[in-house]
PDB file of C-alpha atoms in Angstrom:
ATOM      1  CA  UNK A1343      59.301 180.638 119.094  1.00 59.00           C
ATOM      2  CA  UNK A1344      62.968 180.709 117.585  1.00 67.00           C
ATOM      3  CA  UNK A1345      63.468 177.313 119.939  1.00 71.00           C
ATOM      4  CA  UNK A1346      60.214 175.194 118.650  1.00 73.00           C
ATOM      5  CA  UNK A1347      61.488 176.036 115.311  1.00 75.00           C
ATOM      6  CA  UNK A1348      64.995 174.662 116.338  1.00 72.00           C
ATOM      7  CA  UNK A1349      63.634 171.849 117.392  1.00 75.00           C
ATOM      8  CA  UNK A1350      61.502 171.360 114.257  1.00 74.00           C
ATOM      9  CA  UNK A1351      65.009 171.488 112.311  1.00 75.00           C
ATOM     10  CA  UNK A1352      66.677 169.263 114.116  1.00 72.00           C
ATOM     11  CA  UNK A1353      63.808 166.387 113.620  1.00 78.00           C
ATOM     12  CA  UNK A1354      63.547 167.238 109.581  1.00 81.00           C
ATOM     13  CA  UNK A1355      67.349 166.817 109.919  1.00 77.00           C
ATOM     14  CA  UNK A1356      67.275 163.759 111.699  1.00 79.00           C
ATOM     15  CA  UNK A1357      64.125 162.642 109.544  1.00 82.00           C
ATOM     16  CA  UNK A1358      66.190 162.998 106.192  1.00 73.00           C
ATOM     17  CA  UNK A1359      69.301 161.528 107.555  1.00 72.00           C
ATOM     18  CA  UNK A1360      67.051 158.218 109.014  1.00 74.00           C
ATOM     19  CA  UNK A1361      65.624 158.176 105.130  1.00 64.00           C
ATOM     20  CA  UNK A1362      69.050 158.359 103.995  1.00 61.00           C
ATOM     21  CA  UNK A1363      70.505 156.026 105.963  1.00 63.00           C
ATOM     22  CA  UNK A1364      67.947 153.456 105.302  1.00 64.00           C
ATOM     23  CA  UNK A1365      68.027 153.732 102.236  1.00 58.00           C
ATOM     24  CA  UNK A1366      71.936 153.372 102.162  1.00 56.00           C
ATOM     25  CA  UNK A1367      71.768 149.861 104.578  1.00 56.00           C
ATOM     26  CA  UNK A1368      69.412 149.125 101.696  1.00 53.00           C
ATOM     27  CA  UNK A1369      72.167 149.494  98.870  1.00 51.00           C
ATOM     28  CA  UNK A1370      69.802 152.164  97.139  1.00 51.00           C
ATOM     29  CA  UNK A1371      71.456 155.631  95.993  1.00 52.00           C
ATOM     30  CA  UNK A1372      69.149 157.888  95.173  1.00 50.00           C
ATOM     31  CA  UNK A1373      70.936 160.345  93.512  1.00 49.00           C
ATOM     32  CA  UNK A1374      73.375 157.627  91.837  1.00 56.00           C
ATOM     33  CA  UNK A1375      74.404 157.545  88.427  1.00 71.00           C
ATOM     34  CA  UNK A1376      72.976 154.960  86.866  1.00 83.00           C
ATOM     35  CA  UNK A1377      71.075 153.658  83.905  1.00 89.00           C
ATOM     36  CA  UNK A1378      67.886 151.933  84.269  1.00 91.00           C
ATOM     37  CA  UNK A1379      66.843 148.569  82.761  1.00 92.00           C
ATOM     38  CA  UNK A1380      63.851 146.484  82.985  1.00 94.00           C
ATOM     39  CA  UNK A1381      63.797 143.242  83.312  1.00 91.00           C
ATOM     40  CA  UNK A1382      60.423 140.670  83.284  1.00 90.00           C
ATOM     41  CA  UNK A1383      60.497 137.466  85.194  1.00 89.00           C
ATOM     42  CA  UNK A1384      57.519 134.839  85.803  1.00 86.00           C
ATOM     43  CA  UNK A1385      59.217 133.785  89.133  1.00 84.00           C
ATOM     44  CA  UNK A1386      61.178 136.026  91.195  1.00 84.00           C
ATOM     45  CA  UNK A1387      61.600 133.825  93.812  1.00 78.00           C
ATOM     46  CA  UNK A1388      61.744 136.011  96.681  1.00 80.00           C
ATOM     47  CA  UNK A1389      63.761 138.925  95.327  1.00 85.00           C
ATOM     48  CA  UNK A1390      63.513 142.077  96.232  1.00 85.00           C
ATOM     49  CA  UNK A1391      64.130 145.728  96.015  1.00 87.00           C
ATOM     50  CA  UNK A1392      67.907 146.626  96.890  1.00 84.00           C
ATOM     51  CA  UNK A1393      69.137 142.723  95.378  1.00 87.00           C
ATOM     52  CA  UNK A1394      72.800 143.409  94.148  1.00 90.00           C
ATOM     53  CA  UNK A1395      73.242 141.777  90.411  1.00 90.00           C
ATOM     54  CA  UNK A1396      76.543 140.648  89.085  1.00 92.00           C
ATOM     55  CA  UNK A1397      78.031 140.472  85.894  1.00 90.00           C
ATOM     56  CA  UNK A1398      80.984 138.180  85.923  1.00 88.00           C
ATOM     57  CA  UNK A1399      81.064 138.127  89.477  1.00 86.00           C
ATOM     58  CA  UNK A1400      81.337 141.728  89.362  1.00 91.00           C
ATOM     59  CA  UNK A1401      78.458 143.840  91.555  1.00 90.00           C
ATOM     60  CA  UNK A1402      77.379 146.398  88.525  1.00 90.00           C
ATOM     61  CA  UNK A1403      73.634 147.285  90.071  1.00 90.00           C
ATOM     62  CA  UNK A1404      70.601 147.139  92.168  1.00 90.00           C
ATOM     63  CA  UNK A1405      67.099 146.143  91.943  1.00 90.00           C
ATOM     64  CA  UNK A1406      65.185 149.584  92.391  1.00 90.00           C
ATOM     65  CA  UNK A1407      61.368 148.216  92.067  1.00 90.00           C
ATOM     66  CA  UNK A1408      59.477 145.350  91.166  1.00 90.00           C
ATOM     67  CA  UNK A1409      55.869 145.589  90.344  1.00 90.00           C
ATOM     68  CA  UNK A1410      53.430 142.881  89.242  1.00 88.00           C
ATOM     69  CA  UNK A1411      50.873 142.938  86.548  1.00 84.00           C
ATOM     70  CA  UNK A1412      47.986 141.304  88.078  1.00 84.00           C
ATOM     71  CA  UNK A1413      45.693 141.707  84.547  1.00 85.00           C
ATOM     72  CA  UNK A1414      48.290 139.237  83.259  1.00 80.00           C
ATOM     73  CA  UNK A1415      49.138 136.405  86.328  1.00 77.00           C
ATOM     74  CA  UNK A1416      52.961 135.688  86.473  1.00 76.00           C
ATOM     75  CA  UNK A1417      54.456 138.533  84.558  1.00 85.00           C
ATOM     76  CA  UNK A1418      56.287 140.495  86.706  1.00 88.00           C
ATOM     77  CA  UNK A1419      58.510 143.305  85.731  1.00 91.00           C
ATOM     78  CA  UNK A1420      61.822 143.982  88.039  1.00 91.00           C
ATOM     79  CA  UNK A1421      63.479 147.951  87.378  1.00 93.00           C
ATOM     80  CA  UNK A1422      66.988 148.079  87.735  1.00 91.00           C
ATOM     81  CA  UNK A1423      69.977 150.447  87.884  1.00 90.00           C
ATOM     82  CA  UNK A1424      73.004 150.027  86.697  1.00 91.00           C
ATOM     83  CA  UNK A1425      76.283 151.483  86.021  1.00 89.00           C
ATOM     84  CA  UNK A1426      76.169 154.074  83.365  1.00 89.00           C
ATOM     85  CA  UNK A1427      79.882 152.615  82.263  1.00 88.00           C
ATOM     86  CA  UNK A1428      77.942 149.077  81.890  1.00 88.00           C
ATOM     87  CA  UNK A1429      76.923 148.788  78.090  1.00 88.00           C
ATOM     88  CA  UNK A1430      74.256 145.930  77.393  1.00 90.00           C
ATOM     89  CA  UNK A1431      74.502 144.209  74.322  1.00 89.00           C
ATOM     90  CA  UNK A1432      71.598 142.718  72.674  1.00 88.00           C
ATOM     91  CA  UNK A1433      70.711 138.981  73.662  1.00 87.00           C
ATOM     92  CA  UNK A1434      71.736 139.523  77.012  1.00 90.00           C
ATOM     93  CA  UNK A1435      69.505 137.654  79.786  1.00 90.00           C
ATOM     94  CA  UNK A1436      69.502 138.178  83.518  1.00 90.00           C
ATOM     95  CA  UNK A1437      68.986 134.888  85.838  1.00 90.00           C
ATOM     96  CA  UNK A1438      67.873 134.454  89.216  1.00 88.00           C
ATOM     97  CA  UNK A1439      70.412 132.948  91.422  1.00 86.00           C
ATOM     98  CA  UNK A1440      69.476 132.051  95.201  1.00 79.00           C
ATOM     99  CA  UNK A1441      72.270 130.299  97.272  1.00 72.00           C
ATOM    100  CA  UNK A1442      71.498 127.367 100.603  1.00 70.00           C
ATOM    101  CA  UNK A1443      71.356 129.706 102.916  1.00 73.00           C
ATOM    102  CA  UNK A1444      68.166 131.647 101.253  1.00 72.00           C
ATOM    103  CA  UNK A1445      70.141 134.610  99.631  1.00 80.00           C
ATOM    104  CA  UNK A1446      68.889 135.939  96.319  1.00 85.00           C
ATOM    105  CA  UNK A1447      70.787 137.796  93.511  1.00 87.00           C
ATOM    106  CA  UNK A1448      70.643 138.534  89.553  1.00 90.00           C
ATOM    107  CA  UNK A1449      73.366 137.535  87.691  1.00 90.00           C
ATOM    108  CA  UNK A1450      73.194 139.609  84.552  1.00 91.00           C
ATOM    109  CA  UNK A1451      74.431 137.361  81.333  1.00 90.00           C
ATOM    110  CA  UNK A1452      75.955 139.649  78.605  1.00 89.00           C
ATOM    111  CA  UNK A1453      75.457 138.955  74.793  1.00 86.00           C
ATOM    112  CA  UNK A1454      78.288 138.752  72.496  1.00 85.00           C
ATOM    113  CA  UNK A1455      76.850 141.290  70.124  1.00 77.00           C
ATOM    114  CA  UNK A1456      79.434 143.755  70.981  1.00 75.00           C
ATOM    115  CA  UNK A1457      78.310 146.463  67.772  1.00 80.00           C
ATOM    116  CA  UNK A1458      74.558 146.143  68.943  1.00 87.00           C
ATOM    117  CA  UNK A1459      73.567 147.506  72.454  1.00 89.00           C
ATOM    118  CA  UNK A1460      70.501 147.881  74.551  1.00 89.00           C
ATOM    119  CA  UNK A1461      69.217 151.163  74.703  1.00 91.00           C
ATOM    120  CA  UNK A1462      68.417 152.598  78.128  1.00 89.00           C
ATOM    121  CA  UNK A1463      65.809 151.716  79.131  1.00 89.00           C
ATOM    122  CA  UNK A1464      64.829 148.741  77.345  1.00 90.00           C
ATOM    123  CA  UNK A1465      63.912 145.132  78.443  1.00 90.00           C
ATOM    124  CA  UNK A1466      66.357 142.585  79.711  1.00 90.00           C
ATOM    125  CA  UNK A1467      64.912 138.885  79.072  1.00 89.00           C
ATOM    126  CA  UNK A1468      64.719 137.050  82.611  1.00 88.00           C
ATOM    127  CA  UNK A1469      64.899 133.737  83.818  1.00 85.00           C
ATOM    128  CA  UNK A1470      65.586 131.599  86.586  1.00 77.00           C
ATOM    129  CA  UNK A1471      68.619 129.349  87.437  1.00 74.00           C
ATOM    130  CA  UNK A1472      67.584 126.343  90.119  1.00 63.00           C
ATOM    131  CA  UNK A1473      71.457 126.079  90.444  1.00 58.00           C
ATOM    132  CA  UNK A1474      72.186 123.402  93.453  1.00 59.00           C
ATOM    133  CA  UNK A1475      68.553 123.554  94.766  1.00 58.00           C
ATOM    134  CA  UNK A1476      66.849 123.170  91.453  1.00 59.00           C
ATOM    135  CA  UNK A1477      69.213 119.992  90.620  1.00 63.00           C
ATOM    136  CA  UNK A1478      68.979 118.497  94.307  1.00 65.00           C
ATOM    137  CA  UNK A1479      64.829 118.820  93.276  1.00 63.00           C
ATOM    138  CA  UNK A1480      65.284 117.287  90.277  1.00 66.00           C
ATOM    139  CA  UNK A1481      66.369 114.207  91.842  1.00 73.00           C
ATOM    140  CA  UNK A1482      63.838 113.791  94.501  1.00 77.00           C
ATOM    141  CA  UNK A1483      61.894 111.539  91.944  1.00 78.00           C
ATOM    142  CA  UNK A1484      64.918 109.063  91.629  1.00 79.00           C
ATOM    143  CA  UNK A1485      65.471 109.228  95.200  1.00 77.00           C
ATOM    144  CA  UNK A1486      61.607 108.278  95.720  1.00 79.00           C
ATOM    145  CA  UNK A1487      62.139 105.393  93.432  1.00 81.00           C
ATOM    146  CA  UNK A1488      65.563 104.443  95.357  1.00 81.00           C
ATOM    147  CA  UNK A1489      64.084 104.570  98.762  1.00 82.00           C
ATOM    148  CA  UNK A1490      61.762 101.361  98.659  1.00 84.00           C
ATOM    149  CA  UNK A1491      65.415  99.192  97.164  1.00 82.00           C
ATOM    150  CA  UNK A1492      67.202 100.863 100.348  1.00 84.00           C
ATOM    151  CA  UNK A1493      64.399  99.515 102.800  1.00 82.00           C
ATOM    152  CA  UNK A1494      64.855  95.596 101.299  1.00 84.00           C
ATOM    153  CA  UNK A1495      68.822  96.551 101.380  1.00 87.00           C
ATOM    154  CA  UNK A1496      68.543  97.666 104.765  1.00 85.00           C
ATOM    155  CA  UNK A1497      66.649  95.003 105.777  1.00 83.00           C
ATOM    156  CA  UNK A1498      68.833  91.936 104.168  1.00 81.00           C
ATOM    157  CA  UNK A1499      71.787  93.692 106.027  1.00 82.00           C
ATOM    158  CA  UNK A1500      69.461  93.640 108.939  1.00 82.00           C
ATOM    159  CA  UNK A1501      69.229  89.220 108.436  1.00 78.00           C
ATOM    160  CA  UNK A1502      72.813  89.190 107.817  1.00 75.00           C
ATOM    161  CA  UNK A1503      74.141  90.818 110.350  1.00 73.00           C
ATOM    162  CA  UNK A1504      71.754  88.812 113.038  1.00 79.00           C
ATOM    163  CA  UNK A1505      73.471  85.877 111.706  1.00 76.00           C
ATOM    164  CA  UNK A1506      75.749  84.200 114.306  1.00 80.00           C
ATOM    165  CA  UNK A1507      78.263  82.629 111.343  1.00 77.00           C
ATOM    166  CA  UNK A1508      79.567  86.944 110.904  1.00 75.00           C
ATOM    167  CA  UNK A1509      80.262  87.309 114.139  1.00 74.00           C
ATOM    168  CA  UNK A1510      82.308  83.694 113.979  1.00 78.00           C
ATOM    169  CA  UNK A1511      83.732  84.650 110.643  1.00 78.00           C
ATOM    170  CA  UNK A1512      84.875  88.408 112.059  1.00 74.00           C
ATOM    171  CA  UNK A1513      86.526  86.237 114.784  1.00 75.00           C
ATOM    172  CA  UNK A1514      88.396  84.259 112.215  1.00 81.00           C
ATOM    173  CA  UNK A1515      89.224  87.018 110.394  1.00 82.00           C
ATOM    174  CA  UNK A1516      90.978  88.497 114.011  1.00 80.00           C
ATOM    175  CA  UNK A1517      93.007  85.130 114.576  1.00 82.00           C
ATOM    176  CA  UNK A1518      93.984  85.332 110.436  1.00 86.00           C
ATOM    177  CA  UNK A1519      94.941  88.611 110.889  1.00 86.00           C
ATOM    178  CA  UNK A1520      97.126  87.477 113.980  1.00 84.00           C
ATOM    179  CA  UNK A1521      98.553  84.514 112.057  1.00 85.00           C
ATOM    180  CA  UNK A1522      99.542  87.146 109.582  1.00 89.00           C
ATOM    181  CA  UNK A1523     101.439  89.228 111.884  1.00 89.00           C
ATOM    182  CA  UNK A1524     103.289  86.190 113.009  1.00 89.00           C
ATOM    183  CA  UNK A1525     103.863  85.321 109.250  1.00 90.00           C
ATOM    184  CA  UNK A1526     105.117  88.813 108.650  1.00 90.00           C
ATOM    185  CA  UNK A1527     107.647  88.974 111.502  1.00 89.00           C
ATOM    186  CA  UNK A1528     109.094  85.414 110.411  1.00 89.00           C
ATOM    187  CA  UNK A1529     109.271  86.945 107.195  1.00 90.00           C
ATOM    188  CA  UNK A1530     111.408  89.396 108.438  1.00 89.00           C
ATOM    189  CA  UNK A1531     113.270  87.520 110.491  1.00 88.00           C
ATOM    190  CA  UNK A1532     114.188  85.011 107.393  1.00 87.00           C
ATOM    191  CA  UNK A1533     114.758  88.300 105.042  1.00 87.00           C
ATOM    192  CA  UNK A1534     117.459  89.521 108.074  1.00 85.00           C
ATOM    193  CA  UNK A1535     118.747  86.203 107.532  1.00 83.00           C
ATOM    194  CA  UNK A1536     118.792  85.951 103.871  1.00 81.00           C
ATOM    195  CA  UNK A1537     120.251  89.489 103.774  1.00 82.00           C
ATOM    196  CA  UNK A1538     123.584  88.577 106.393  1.00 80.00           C
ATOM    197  CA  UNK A1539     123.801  85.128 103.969  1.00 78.00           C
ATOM    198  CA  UNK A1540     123.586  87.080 100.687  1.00 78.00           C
ATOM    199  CA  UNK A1541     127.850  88.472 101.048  1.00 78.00           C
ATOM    200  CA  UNK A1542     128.573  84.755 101.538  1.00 76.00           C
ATOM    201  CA  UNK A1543     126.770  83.416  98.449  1.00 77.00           C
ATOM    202  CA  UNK A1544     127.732  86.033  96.278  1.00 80.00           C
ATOM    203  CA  UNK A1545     131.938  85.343  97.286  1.00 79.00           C
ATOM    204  CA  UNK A1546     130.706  82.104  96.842  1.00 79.00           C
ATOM    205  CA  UNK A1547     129.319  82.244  93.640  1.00 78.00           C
ATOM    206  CA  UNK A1548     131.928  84.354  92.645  1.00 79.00           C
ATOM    207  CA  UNK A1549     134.636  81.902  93.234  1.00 78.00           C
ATOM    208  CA  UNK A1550     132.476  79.679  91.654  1.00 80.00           C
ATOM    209  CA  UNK A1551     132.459  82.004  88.290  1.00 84.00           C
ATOM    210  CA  UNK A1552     136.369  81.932  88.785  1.00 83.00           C
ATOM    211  CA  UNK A1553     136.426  78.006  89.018  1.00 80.00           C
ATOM    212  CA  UNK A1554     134.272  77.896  85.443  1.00 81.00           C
ATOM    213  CA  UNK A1555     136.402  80.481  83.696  1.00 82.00           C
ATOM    214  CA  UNK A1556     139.736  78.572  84.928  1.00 82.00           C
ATOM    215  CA  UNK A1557     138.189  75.443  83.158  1.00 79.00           C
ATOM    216  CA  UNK A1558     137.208  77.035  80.421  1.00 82.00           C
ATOM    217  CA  UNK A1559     140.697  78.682  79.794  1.00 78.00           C
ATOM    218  CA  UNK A1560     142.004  75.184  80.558  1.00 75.00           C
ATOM    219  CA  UNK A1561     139.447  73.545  78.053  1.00 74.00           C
ATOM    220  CA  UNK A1562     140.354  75.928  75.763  1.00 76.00           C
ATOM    221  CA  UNK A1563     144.491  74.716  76.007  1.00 75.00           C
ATOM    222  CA  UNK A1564     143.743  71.617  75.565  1.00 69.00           C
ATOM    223  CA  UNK A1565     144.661  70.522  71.908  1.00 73.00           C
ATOM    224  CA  UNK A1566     141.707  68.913  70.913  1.00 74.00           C
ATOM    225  CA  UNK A1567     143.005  68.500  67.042  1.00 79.00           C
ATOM    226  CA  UNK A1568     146.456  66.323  68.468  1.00 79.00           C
ATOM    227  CA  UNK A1569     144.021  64.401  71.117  1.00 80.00           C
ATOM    228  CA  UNK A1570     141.857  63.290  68.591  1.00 85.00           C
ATOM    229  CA  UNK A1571     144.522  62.585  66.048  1.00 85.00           C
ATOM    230  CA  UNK A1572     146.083  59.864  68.873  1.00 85.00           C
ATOM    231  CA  UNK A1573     142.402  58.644  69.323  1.00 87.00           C
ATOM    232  CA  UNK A1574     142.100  57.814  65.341  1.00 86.00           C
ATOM    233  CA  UNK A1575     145.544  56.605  65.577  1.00 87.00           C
ATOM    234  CA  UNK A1576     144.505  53.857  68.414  1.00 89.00           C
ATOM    235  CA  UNK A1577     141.666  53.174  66.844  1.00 88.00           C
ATOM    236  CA  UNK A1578     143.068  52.429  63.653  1.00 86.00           C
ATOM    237  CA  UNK A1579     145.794  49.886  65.318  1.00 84.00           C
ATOM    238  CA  UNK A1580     142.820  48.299  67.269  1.00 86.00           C
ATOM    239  CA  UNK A1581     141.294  48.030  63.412  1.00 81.00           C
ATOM    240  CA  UNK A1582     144.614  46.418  62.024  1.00 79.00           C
ATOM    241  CA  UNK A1583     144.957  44.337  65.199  1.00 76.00           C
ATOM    242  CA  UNK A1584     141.477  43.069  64.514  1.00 78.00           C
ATOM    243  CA  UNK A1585     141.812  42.145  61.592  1.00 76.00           C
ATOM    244  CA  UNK A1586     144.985  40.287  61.895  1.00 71.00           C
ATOM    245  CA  UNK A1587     143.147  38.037  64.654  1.00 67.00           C
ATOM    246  CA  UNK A1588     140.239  37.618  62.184  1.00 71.00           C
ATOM    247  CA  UNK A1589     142.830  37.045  59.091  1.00 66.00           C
ATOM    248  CA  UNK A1590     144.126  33.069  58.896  1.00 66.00           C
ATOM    249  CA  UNK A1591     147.490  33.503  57.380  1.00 65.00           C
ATOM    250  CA  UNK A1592     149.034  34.902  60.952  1.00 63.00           C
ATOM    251  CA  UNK A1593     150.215  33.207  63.927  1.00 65.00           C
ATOM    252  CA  UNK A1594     146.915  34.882  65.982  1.00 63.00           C
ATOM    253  CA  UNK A1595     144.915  34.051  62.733  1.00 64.00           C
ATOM    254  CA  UNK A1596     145.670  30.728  62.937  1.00 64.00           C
ATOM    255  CA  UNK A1597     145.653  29.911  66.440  1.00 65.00           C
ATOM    256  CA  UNK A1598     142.497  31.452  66.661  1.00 65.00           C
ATOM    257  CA  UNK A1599     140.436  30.416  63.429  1.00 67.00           C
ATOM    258  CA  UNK A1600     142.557  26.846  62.981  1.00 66.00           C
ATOM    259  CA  UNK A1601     140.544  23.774  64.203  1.00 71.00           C
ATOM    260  CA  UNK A1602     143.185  21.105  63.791  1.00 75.00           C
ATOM    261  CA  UNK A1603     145.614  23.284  65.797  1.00 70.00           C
ATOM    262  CA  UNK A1604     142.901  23.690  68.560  1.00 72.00           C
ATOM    263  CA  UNK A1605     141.915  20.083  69.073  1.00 77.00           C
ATOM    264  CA  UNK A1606     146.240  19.581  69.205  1.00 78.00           C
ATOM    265  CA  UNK A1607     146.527  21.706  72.053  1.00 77.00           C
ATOM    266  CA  UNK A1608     143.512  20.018  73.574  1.00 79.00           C
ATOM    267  CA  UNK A1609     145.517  16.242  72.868  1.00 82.00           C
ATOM    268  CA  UNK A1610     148.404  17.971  74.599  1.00 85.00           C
ATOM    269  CA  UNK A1611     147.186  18.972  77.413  1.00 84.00           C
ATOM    270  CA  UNK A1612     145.286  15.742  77.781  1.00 83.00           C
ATOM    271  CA  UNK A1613     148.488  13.648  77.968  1.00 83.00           C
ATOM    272  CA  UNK A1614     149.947  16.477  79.920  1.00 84.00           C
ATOM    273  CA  UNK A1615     146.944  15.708  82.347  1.00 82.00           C
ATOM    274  CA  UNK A1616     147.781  12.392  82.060  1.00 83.00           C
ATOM    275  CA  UNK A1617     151.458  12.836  82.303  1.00 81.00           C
ATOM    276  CA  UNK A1618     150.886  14.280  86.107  1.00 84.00           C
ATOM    277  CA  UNK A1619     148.366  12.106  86.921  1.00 83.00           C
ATOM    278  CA  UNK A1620     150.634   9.003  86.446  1.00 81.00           C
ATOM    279  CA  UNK A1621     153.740  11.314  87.875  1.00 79.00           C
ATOM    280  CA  UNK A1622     151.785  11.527  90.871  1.00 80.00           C
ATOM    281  CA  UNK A1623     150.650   8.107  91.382  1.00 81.00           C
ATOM    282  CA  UNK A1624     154.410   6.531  90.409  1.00 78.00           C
ATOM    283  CA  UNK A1625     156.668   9.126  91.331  1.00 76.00           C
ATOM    284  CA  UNK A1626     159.225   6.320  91.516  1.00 74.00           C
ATOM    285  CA  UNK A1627     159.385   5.609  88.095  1.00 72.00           C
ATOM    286  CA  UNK A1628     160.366   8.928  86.850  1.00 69.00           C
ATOM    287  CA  UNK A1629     162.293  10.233  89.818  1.00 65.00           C
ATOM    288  CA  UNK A1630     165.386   8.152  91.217  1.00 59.00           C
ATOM    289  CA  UNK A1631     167.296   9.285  94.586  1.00 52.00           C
ATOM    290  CA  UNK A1632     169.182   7.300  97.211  1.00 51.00           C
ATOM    291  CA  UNK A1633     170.912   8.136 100.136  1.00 49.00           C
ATOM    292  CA  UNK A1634     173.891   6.199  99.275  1.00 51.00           C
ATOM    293  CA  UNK A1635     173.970   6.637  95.688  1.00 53.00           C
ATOM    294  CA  UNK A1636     171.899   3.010  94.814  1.00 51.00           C
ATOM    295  CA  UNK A1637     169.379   2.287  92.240  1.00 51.00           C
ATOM    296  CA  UNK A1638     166.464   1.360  92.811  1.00 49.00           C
ATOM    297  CA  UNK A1639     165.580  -0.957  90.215  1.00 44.00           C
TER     298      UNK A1639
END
């Protein structure tokens, strides 16, 4: 007798500590200390009992029950527990959050009426948040409307790419692209150049700055104000000497501007002329030599 009841002990034992433990996988505590909220939903999209909920992130509760009002379709009311330290001011709003991989939480939104709180007890307005599935639905309908211009995109790539001038024109592009390399190692190669020529040019152009500053200092010795005194100066005695050969009182005057004296010299030089001509043809008759001292009459 004392054994069967042993053995009855042992499986109430182990029957409480399965409950227990269940419940505790579960994330239910049922002798927590906690304050209980309701909290209505039209859509609790597949929540259920032992659902953490969050308040900035923060795990401050569990769902405890949810139980659905069939008299009234769609209004579903959602008991919850949380922390006794948690105060809930008025105007706060829970939302239903569910993530890619199918998880489903309440994220509890608290008012900023600070002086006004929820009483225990009372009713938490609920909604719920799509987050990144409800936008990626949302824009299924301009996806729809996208996908027939993607089939006539496709397609015209489809044409285009058939077309035997791409494949010519990608093998154009390979020899361009070869010609460039080639361009770009010449470039190089002149650069190298350029860069072993640039210490010569600059001594060069450096002795050329020292050539220009040596004339300049020698430009600047130069006595400009004497040099261009001597240049009036000649140009005044070319003046005066001008005008002498233009005036008719002076021996240049004269023998420049005088007719009478001009057709003289021209008489002159005529009988001159003649003088020769006639010295030439009669040399006798001005000339007179003998070898033994006789005239020649």
């Amino acid at each position: 007798m004392k054994k069967e009841i042993r053995i009855a002990l042992v499986a109430i034992a182990g029957i409480v500590v399965l409950f227990f433990g269940m419940n505790f996988l579960k994330g239910l505590q049922l002798f927590a200390n906690d304050n209980t909220y309701y909290i209505s939903f039209d859509d609790i999209s597949g929540l259920s009992p032992s659902s953490p909920i969050y308040a900035n992130g923060f795990k401050v509760g569990t769902v405890k029950s949810i139980s659905y009002d069939y008299n009234k379709p769609g209004d579903i009311t959602v008991a919850v527990g949380l922390d006794k330290a948690l105060k809930v001011p008025k105007g706060s709003h829970a939302e239903i959050v569910s993530d890619l991989l199918g998880n489903v939480q309440i994220n509890l939104v608290l008012g900023n009426a600070v002086s006004s709180m929820l009483p225990v007890g009372g009713h938490i307005d609920g909604m719920k948040n799509e987050g990144t599935m409800g936008k990626a639905a949302d824009m299924i309908p301009q996806v729809q409307q996208l996908l027939p211009k993607l089939d006539s995109i496709l397609a015209s790539l489809n044409v285009l790419f058939a077309d035997p001038a791409i494949a010519s024109s990608l093998h154009n592009v390979e020899h361009i692209t070869s010609d460039l390399t080639t361009t770009t190692k010449q470039l190089n190669t002149l650069m190298a150049e350029l860069n072993k020529n640039v210490p010569v040019l600059m001594s060069k152009a450096n002795g050329v700055l020292e050539n220009s500053q040596q004339l300049t200092a020698s430009l600047a010795s130069v006595d400009v104000e004497g040099t261009m005194k001597k240049i009036d100066n000649t140009l005044a005695n070319i003046e005066q000497f001008s005008n002498q050969l233009n005036d008719n009182k002076g021996s240049l005057g004269l023998l420049m501007n005088d007719r009478s004296l001009f057709d003289n010299l021209n008489a002159t030089m005529a009988h001159a002329d003649s003088l020769m001509l006639d010295l030439r043809a009669h040399p006798k008759r001005y000339v007179h030599f003998s070898v033994f001292g006789k005239k020649d009459k």
